[in-house]
CSV table of C-alpha atoms in Angstrom, one decimal:
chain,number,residue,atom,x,y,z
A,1,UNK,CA,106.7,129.5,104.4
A,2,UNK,CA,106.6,126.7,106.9
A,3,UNK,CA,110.0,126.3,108.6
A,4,UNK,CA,109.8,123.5,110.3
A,5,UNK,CA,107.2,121.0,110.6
A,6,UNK,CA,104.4,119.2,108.4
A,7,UNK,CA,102.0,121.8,106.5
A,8,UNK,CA,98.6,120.1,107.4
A,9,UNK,CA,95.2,120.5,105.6
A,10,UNK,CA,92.9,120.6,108.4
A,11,UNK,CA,89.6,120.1,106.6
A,12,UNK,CA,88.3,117.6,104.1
A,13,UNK,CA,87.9,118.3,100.4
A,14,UNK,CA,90.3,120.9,100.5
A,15,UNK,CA,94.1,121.6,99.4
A,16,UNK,CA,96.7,122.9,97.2
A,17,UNK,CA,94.7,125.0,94.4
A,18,UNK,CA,97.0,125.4,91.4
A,19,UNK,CA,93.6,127.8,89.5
A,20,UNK,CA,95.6,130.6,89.9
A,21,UNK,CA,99.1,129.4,87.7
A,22,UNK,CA,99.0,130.4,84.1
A,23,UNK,CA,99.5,128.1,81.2
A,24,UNK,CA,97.5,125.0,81.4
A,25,UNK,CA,97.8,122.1,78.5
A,26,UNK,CA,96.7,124.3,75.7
A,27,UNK,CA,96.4,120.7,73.6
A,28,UNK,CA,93.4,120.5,71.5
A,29,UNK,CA,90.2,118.9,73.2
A,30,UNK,CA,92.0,119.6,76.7
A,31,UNK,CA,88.8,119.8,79.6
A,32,UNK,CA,90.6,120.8,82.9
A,33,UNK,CA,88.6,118.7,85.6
A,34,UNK,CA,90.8,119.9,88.5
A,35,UNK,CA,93.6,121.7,89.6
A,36,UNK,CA,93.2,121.2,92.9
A,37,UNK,CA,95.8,118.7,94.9
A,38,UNK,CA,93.8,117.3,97.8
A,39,UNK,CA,95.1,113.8,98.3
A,40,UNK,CA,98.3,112.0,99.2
A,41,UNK,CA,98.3,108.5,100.5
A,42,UNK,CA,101.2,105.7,100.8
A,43,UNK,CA,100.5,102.2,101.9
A,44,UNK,CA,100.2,98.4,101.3
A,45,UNK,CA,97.1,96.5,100.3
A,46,UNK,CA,97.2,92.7,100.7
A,47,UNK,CA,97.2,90.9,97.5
A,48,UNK,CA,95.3,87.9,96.3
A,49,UNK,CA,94.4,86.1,93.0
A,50,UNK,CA,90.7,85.4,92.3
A,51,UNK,CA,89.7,83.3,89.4
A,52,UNK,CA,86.5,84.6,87.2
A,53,UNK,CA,85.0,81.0,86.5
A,54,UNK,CA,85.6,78.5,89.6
A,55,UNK,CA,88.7,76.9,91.4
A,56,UNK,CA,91.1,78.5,94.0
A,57,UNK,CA,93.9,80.2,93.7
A,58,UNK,CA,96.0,80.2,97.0
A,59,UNK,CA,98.9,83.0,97.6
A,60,UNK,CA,102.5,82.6,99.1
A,61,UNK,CA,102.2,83.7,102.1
A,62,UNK,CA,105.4,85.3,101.9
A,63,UNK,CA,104.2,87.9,99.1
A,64,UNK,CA,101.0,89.1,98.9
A,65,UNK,CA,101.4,92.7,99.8
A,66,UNK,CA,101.4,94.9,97.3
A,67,UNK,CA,102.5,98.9,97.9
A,68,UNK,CA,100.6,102.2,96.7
A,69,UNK,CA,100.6,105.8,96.1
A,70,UNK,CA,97.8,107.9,95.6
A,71,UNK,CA,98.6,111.4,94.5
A,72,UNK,CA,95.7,113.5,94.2
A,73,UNK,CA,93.3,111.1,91.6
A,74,UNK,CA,96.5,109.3,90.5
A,75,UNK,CA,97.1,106.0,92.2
A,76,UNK,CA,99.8,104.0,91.6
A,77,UNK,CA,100.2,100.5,92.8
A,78,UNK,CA,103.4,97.8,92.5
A,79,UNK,CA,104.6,94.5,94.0
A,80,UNK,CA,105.5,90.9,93.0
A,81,UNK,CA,102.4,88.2,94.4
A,82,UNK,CA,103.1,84.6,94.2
A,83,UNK,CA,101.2,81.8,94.0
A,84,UNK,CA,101.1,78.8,96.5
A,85,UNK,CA,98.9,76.5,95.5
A,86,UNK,CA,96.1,76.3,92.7
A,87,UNK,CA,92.9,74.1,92.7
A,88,UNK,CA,91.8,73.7,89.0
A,89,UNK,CA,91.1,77.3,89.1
A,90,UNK,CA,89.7,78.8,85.7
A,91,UNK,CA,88.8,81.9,84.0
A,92,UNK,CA,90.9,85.6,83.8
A,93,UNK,CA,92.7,86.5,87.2
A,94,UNK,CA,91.6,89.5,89.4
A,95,UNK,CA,93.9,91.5,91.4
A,96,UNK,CA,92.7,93.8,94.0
A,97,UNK,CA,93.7,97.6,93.6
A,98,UNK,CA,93.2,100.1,96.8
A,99,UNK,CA,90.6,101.9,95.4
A,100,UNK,CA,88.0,102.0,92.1
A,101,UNK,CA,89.1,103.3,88.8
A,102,UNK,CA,87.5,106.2,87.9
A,103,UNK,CA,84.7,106.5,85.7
A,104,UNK,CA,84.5,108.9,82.5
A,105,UNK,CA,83.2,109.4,79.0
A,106,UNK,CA,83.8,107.0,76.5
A,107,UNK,CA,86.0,104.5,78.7
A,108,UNK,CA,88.7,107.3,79.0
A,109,UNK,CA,89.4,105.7,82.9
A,110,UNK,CA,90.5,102.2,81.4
A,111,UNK,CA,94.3,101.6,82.2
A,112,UNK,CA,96.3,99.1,81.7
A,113,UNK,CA,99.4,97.6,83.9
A,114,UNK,CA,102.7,96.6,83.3
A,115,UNK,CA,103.2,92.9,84.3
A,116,UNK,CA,105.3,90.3,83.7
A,117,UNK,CA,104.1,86.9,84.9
A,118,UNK,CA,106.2,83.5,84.8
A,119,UNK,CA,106.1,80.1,85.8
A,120,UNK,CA,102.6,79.3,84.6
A,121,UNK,CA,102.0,75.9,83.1
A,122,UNK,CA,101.2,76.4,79.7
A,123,UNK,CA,101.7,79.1,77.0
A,124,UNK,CA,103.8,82.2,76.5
A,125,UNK,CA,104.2,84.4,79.2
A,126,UNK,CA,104.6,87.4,76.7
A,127,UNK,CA,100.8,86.6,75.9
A,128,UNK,CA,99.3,88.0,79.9
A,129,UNK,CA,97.8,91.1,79.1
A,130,UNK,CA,96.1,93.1,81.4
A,131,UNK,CA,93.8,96.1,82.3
A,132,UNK,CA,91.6,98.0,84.2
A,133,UNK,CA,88.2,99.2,83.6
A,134,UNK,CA,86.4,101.8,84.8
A,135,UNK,CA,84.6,101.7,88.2
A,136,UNK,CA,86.1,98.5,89.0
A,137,UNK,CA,88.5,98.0,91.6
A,138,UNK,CA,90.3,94.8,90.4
A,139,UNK,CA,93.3,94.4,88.1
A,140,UNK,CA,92.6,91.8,85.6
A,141,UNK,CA,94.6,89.5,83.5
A,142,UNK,CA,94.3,87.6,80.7
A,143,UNK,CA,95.6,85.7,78.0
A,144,UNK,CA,96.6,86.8,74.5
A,145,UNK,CA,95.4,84.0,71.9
A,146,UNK,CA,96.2,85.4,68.4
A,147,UNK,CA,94.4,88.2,68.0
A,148,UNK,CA,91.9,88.4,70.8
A,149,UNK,CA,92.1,88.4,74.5
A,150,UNK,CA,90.6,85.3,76.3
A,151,UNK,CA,89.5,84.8,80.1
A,152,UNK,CA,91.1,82.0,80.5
A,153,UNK,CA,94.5,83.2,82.5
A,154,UNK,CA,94.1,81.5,85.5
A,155,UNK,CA,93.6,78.1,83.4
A,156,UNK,CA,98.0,78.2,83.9
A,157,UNK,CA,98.5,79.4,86.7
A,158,UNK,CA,100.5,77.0,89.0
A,159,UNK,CA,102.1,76.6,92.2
A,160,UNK,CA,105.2,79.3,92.0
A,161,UNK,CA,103.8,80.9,89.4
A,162,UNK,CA,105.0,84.9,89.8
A,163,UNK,CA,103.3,87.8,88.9
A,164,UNK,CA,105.8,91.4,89.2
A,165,UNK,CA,102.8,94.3,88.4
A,166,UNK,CA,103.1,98.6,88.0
A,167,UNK,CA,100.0,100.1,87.2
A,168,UNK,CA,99.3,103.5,87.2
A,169,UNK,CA,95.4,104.5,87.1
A,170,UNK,CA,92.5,107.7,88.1
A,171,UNK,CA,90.6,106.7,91.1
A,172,UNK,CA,86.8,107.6,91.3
């Protein structure tokens, strides 16, 4: 029982061990990795938007921090960025996340994010879709055509244009 104060892990790689607690998943095809809690982080990460082809995409200067929480493997980053000017930028958009997405068997570290992105020059903003893949430490957003998703996001992205993002992912 700590009465009073901060309970402080005083060595790397170590933790809160939940092995002992009975009653895991029990689902079909459940693998325990871990049960042991050894990370907690809060902060910001400055934000920016990188085209995949060529061009520039410059930020607001006013909102380009995005916040975090890592809990354990489990980060989770949200914000709003907004862009201040473009230069015929083209290809998907990349977001930077705070740390790489994990990698595992058969893609199973592939998130996606919840976004909603307006003001863009062209299009239907119900059509930006995004993900990301495992062992890469970028966000990435594209646009819907149909039936397929294209690189070509950043081809409509304009001065103002707003992009509010949640995404929850495992980190490596």
């Amino acid at each position: 029982t700590v009465e009073d104060g901060d309970l402080v892990i005083g060595t790397a790689g170590h933790g809160i061990d939940f092995s002992a607690q009975t009653g895991t998943s029990g689902a079909t095809g459940v693998a325990v990795g871990s049960e042991l809690l050894d990370h907690y982080e809060r902060g910001t990460i400055t934000g920016s938007f990188t085209p995949s082809g060529s061009g520039s995409i410059a930020m607001n200067g006013s909102f380009t921090t995005l916040g975090y929480v890592k809990i354990g493997d489990l980060v989770t980053v949200t914000g709003l960025l907004i862009v201040g000017s473009v230069s015929s930028p083209v290809g998907r958009v990349s977001i930077p996340l705070p740390f790489a997405a994990i990698d595992l068997l058969h893609r199973a570290g592939d998130a996606s994010a919840a976004i909603l992105v307006t003001g863009i020059s062209a299009g239907n903003i119900a059509d930006m879709i995004s993900s990301v893949n495992e062992a890469n430490s970028n966000l990435e957003i594209f646009l819907g055509d149909s039936t397929q998703i294209q690189s070509d996001s950043a081809n409509v992205f304009i001065s103002g244009t707003q992009v509010y993002l949640s995404c929850s992912y495992l980190a490596a």
